[in-house]
Amino acid sequence: MTATPRGQRKSAAATKLGTVPTALLRRIEREAGGAAAKAAPAAWMRAVAHACRAELAERLNETMQADRDSGAKRVHYLSMEFLMGRALANALAALGLDAPFRQAAEHAGVAAADVLEREPDAALGNGGLGRLAACFLDSLATLGVPSFGYGLRYRYGMFAQRIQDGRQVETPDDWLRLGDAWELPRPELRYPVGLGGHVASDEGLARRWVPAQTVYADAIDFIVPGHDTRRVAVLRQWQAAPANPIDYAAFSRGDHLGAAREKLEAESLNWVLYPDDSTQAGRELRLKQEFFLVSASLQDMLARHLAEHGTLDTLGDKASVHLNDTHPALAVPELMRLLVDEHGLGWDAAWAQTCKLVSYTNHTLMPEALETWPVRMFEQLLPRHLEIVYEINSRFLDLVRAKLPGDEALVRRVSLVEENGERRIKMAALSIVASHHVNGVSALHSELMVQTIFADYARIWPERFCNVTNGVTPRRWLAQANPTLAAVLDERLDGPAWRTDLDRLAQLAPLARDAGLQAEVRAAKRANKERLAALVRRELGVSIDPASLFDVQVKRIHEYKRQLLNLLHVVARYQAIVAEPNANWVPRTVVFAGKAASAYVAAKDIIRLIHDVARVVNSDPRVGDRLKLVFLPNYGVSLAETIMPAADLSEQISTAGTEASGTGNMKFALNGALTIGTWDGANIEMAQAVGREHFFIFGLSAEQVAQVRALGYDPRLHYEENARLKRVIDAIARGDFSPGEPERYRALVESLLKRDSYLLLADFHGYVEAQAAVDRAFIDTAAWDAKAILNIAGMGSFSSDRTIREYAARIWNVPA
Ligand SMILES: *Cc1c(COP(=O)(O)O)cnc(C)c1O
């Protein structure tokens, strides 16, 4: 093995600190066409990004060269989402360019913060699943794991959220207008991707796909720096291009729009993440996107392997293909097609390689969220792949019959083809059948996974299923998001090494009652709360008191995450304050943020109700500073980086058994917030690591939830028995918060009283009690600070570095 750059601790750039500012200034002047001082912050941002990109490109070449030379096994992480956020502050920190950048900015009289804020978020993901993939890239780079992240280059990402009259409005997120400064196009990497057409047999009876249409996939790299190493990771994003850019004949006839039809059709593959799936065209586009991602990525992987090794016989020893949920599950039939039809392997040899390559992470237990595709649509777009899926299925079902004879009901249940109603292909089943490992993302989730949705498959292959609990990168979620607390940790933990060795946080535990450390942690929290208060004033025109308890729930708006339960407590508190204004209230600021899927009516109703309640509560003179309620629009990575360090209390209140892991919970605790939460997902392992007595746990367990449902749950009993709950629901139902339209929340209230699918009413009492315990704990400042320190100290194992090490050791079989 030749010398690899991993392990080299100091970057070359960091050592020539003195010369960098002038080099940067010159670069900025060159790019922005004038004196650096006059350049606009956006021009600064681009110029600094370009300087970083040049250094990163050099490191990428070194990394790739080292991996070629060592013949290392590589991980190929396929994901439809990478929620990257901004890149500049992270790159500056990783490259040791942060101080030079700040010096250069100061020298030119430009505010460094303004420059950083001009960078748009790369919001190429929806929530936790996409952010996990982004944290993984950071850890893959930092741990030096040879790898490729593969994704799509969404031109307009997710939507941007605006609030108009209390309602969510979606607008396109034109992030690439300024965000392309990081892109490294690879014009030499272009692969054809077919769609539609038919299957033909050649003379040798081999089956071959004849697509009706071909688009090209062009590679555009986005380089992710490692920390404390020159190694980098890469996110290779695919951009679709038409085979014929314009129809020359049509253009000459004067049909200019018609001439661009093929170009538009190809490029629409890259427009948005999550085309609205309420239409046939939207669903078809999504399937095309999924295929486009896997076909281009696998062709890229095979081309590299052949160039380096000359044979596909060693593919499974030198590569690993990981499916982040089932969205890239078409990798299974596409890999088989490429190996058998294009590269001439026999079926058995190809299948052996495929099974050696593929592994899959499940992210949800909700049956309605399991992806399936109608056979009819599959056949139209991917006729050869459908044949391959049928062949995989037939061999699989033979194996099931041989392994567990005499159980035809089982055979029907595990089949890759759903036969009830419209025939559909089950993507989770397809992923499981081809994978050497299938993992869940927290201990509870992995346990429930094999007991519920995948119980049949776990009977067939018990050894295939395992757990790898999620984690988050401490570089972004502590060092970058919370520099004030990071400075305290640098001081107390003998330097910055905790950034890449998070277990060092445990050294804080014996100091939890140290008055000096408590004061430092409290001061950092206070500064972060003031920063958030300033943002709230700027964005919403609402004044919030940094001395009040900041009670925060930020995440996608979804019924199972139970933002509505939080809101029921807010209303109960409001009513209690009005009834007894002179009681000893602990002042609270309740903060919400999150997007609702554009077609998800119930989630949008919750956003509206939050705004209606906020208007009433915030303007009621009887309430004053005792209670404030705010909703910050357009939740995303950058907003999370501002909000989370300012939280005293983290709301993780999903119905037990529904949140696979959660990662927001980890980010909050890492920043010294205490958690109020259910016994669900990673909350459980966090509480065990921190100490249950430093968590506010409430509500039914997953087991109890299952029991209650099995016995027949009647939410009305809780409504009738709990006077406080009844007053809250009656107020919403009466229109107390929507006086101009008393019926506005009729559907919401009706659904609560009739179904209450997520058992809000069953958990309401326990939740309100837990909130009272939070109040009592908060006024004992020293005890609260000790708990905050113990929460931070217990978070060592929730680093994504630990997560990636586990994937490397247990699933991918690569060193890390
Ligand atoms: C961490 C994160 C999430 C996931 O949050 P959960 O609370 O685990 O659902 C979603 N969106 C963004 C922007 C995040 O940073």
Short mmCIF file of C-alpha atoms in Angstrom, two decimals, residues 89-253:
data_model
loop_
_atom_site.label_atom_id
_atom_site.label_comp_id
_atom_site.label_asym_id
_atom_site.label_seq_id
_atom_site.Cartn_x
_atom_site.Cartn_y
_atom_site.Cartn_z
CA ALA A 89 -18.26 27.41 7.15
CA ASN A 90 -17.62 23.66 7.29
CA ALA A 91 -15.08 23.81 4.46
CA LEU A 92 -13.26 26.76 6.02
CA ALA A 93 -13.05 24.90 9.35
CA ALA A 94 -11.88 21.65 7.74
CA LEU A 95 -9.29 23.38 5.56
CA GLY A 96 -7.94 25.53 8.38
CA LEU A 97 -9.03 28.63 6.42
CA ASP A 98 -11.47 30.06 8.92
CA ALA A 99 -9.02 32.48 10.55
CA PRO A 100 -7.50 33.63 7.23
CA PHE A 101 -10.98 34.21 5.82
CA ARG A 102 -12.00 36.30 8.83
CA GLN A 103 -8.75 38.26 8.61
CA ALA A 104 -9.24 38.93 4.92
CA ALA A 105 -12.83 40.02 5.48
CA GLU A 106 -11.86 42.30 8.33
CA HIS A 107 -9.04 43.75 6.26
CA ALA A 108 -11.54 44.61 3.53
CA GLY A 109 -14.18 45.87 5.95
CA VAL A 110 -16.67 43.13 5.03
CA ALA A 111 -18.69 41.33 7.72
CA ALA A 112 -17.72 37.64 7.69
CA ALA A 113 -21.18 36.65 8.94
CA ASP A 114 -22.83 38.45 5.98
CA VAL A 115 -20.64 36.51 3.56
CA LEU A 116 -21.49 33.16 5.16
CA GLU A 117 -25.18 33.98 5.16
CA ARG A 118 -25.29 34.66 1.46
CA GLU A 119 -24.75 30.98 0.76
CA PRO A 120 -28.04 29.22 0.00
CA ASP A 121 -28.80 25.91 1.71
CA ALA A 122 -28.44 22.85 -0.50
CA ALA A 123 -31.81 21.51 0.59
CA LEU A 124 -31.68 18.32 -1.48
CA GLY A 125 -33.65 16.37 1.06
CA ASN A 126 -36.81 16.32 3.05
CA GLY A 127 -35.84 15.57 6.65
CA GLY A 128 -33.99 13.12 8.83
CA LEU A 129 -33.20 10.54 6.12
CA GLY A 130 -31.51 13.11 3.89
CA ARG A 131 -29.70 14.82 6.74
CA LEU A 132 -28.41 11.42 7.90
CA ALA A 133 -26.86 10.89 4.46
CA ALA A 134 -25.16 14.31 4.74
CA CYS A 135 -23.79 13.53 8.23
CA PHE A 136 -22.54 10.20 6.86
CA LEU A 137 -20.55 11.92 4.10
CA ASP A 138 -18.86 14.07 6.74
CA SER A 139 -17.95 10.97 8.76
CA LEU A 140 -16.89 8.93 5.71
CA ALA A 141 -14.47 11.72 4.82
CA THR A 142 -13.23 12.20 8.37
CA LEU A 143 -12.73 8.47 8.98
CA GLY A 144 -11.12 8.08 5.57
CA VAL A 145 -13.48 5.39 4.30
CA PRO A 146 -13.07 4.97 0.52
CA SER A 147 -16.51 5.87 -0.73
CA PHE A 148 -18.84 7.57 -3.17
CA GLY A 149 -22.12 9.19 -2.25
CA TYR A 150 -24.49 9.11 -5.21
CA GLY A 151 -27.48 11.39 -5.62
CA LEU A 152 -29.43 13.57 -8.02
CA ARG A 153 -28.70 17.20 -8.71
CA TYR A 154 -32.09 18.75 -7.97
CA ARG A 155 -32.36 22.10 -9.63
CA TYR A 156 -35.04 23.35 -7.21
CA GLY A 157 -34.55 21.02 -4.24
CA MET A 158 -37.50 20.80 -1.89
CA PHE A 159 -39.86 23.76 -1.88
CA ALA A 160 -39.23 26.92 0.11
CA GLN A 161 -41.91 27.52 2.75
CA ARG A 162 -43.61 30.88 3.13
CA ILE A 163 -46.36 31.65 5.59
CA GLN A 164 -49.27 33.74 4.30
CA ASP A 165 -52.14 34.52 6.68
CA GLY A 166 -51.00 31.67 8.90
CA ARG A 167 -50.92 29.18 6.06
CA GLN A 168 -48.05 27.39 4.36
CA VAL A 169 -47.37 28.41 0.77
CA GLU A 170 -44.81 26.47 -1.29
CA THR A 171 -42.46 28.30 -3.65
CA PRO A 172 -39.58 26.98 -5.77
CA ASP A 173 -36.20 26.95 -4.06
CA ASP A 174 -33.83 28.36 -6.67
CA TRP A 175 -30.73 27.45 -4.64
CA LEU A 176 -28.39 26.83 -7.59
CA ARG A 177 -28.50 30.46 -8.67
CA LEU A 178 -25.79 31.11 -6.07
CA GLY A 179 -25.11 27.60 -4.83
CA ASP A 180 -23.25 26.27 -7.87
CA ALA A 181 -19.95 27.64 -6.60
CA TRP A 182 -19.15 24.22 -5.14
CA GLU A 183 -19.83 22.13 -8.19
CA LEU A 184 -17.06 20.31 -9.98
CA PRO A 185 -18.44 19.11 -13.33
CA ARG A 186 -16.98 15.89 -14.72
CA PRO A 187 -17.70 16.18 -18.45
CA GLU A 188 -15.69 13.01 -19.09
CA LEU A 189 -18.20 10.97 -17.08
CA ARG A 190 -21.37 10.47 -19.07
CA TYR A 191 -23.58 7.38 -19.15
CA PRO A 192 -26.64 6.54 -21.25
CA VAL A 193 -29.80 5.70 -19.31
CA GLY A 194 -32.65 4.06 -21.19
CA LEU A 195 -36.38 4.26 -20.57
CA GLY A 196 -39.39 2.44 -22.02
CA GLY A 197 -39.24 0.32 -25.17
CA HIS A 198 -39.28 -3.47 -25.32
CA VAL A 199 -37.17 -6.57 -24.76
CA ALA A 200 -35.67 -8.49 -27.67
CA SER A 201 -33.96 -11.87 -27.85
CA ASP A 202 -30.80 -12.20 -29.91
CA GLU A 203 -29.74 -15.39 -31.71
CA GLY A 204 -28.21 -16.85 -28.57
CA LEU A 205 -31.60 -16.35 -26.89
CA ALA A 206 -30.07 -13.75 -24.58
CA ARG A 207 -32.61 -11.12 -23.61
CA ARG A 208 -31.73 -7.55 -24.35
CA TRP A 209 -33.50 -4.28 -23.54
CA VAL A 210 -34.23 -1.97 -26.48
CA PRO A 211 -35.20 1.31 -24.81
CA ALA A 212 -37.54 3.69 -26.59
CA GLN A 213 -35.65 6.65 -25.30
CA THR A 214 -32.19 7.43 -23.96
CA VAL A 215 -31.06 10.30 -21.76
CA TYR A 216 -27.51 10.92 -20.66
CA ALA A 217 -26.35 11.20 -17.06
CA ASP A 218 -23.58 13.75 -16.52
CA ALA A 219 -21.57 13.65 -13.30
CA ILE A 220 -21.19 16.75 -11.15
CA ASP A 221 -19.11 16.31 -8.01
CA PHE A 222 -19.63 18.02 -4.69
CA ILE A 223 -16.61 17.51 -2.46
CA VAL A 224 -17.02 16.97 1.28
CA PRO A 225 -13.92 17.69 3.37
CA GLY A 226 -12.79 15.46 6.19
CA HIS A 227 -11.77 17.00 9.47
CA ASP A 228 -8.25 16.51 10.81
CA THR A 229 -7.26 14.73 7.62
CA ARG A 230 -6.58 15.55 3.98
CA ARG A 231 -9.04 12.85 2.96
CA VAL A 232 -12.32 13.95 1.42
CA ALA A 233 -15.58 12.29 0.46
CA VAL A 234 -17.48 13.02 -2.68
CA LEU A 235 -21.15 13.36 -3.47
CA ARG A 236 -21.50 12.55 -7.16
CA GLN A 237 -24.75 14.05 -8.43
CA TRP A 238 -26.30 13.14 -11.75
CA GLN A 239 -27.62 15.69 -14.20
CA ALA A 240 -29.81 14.51 -17.06
CA ALA A 241 -29.05 15.71 -20.58
CA PRO A 242 -30.95 14.94 -23.79
CA ALA A 243 -29.41 12.75 -26.49
CA ASN A 244 -30.33 15.51 -28.96
CA PRO A 245 -30.16 18.98 -27.37
CA ILE A 246 -32.51 20.51 -29.92
CA ASP A 247 -34.53 19.15 -32.79
CA TYR A 248 -32.83 21.04 -35.56
CA ALA A 249 -35.52 20.43 -38.16
CA ALA A 250 -38.28 21.60 -35.83
CA PHE A 251 -36.27 24.67 -34.91
CA SER A 252 -35.72 25.54 -38.56
CA ARG A 253 -39.48 25.23 -39.17
#
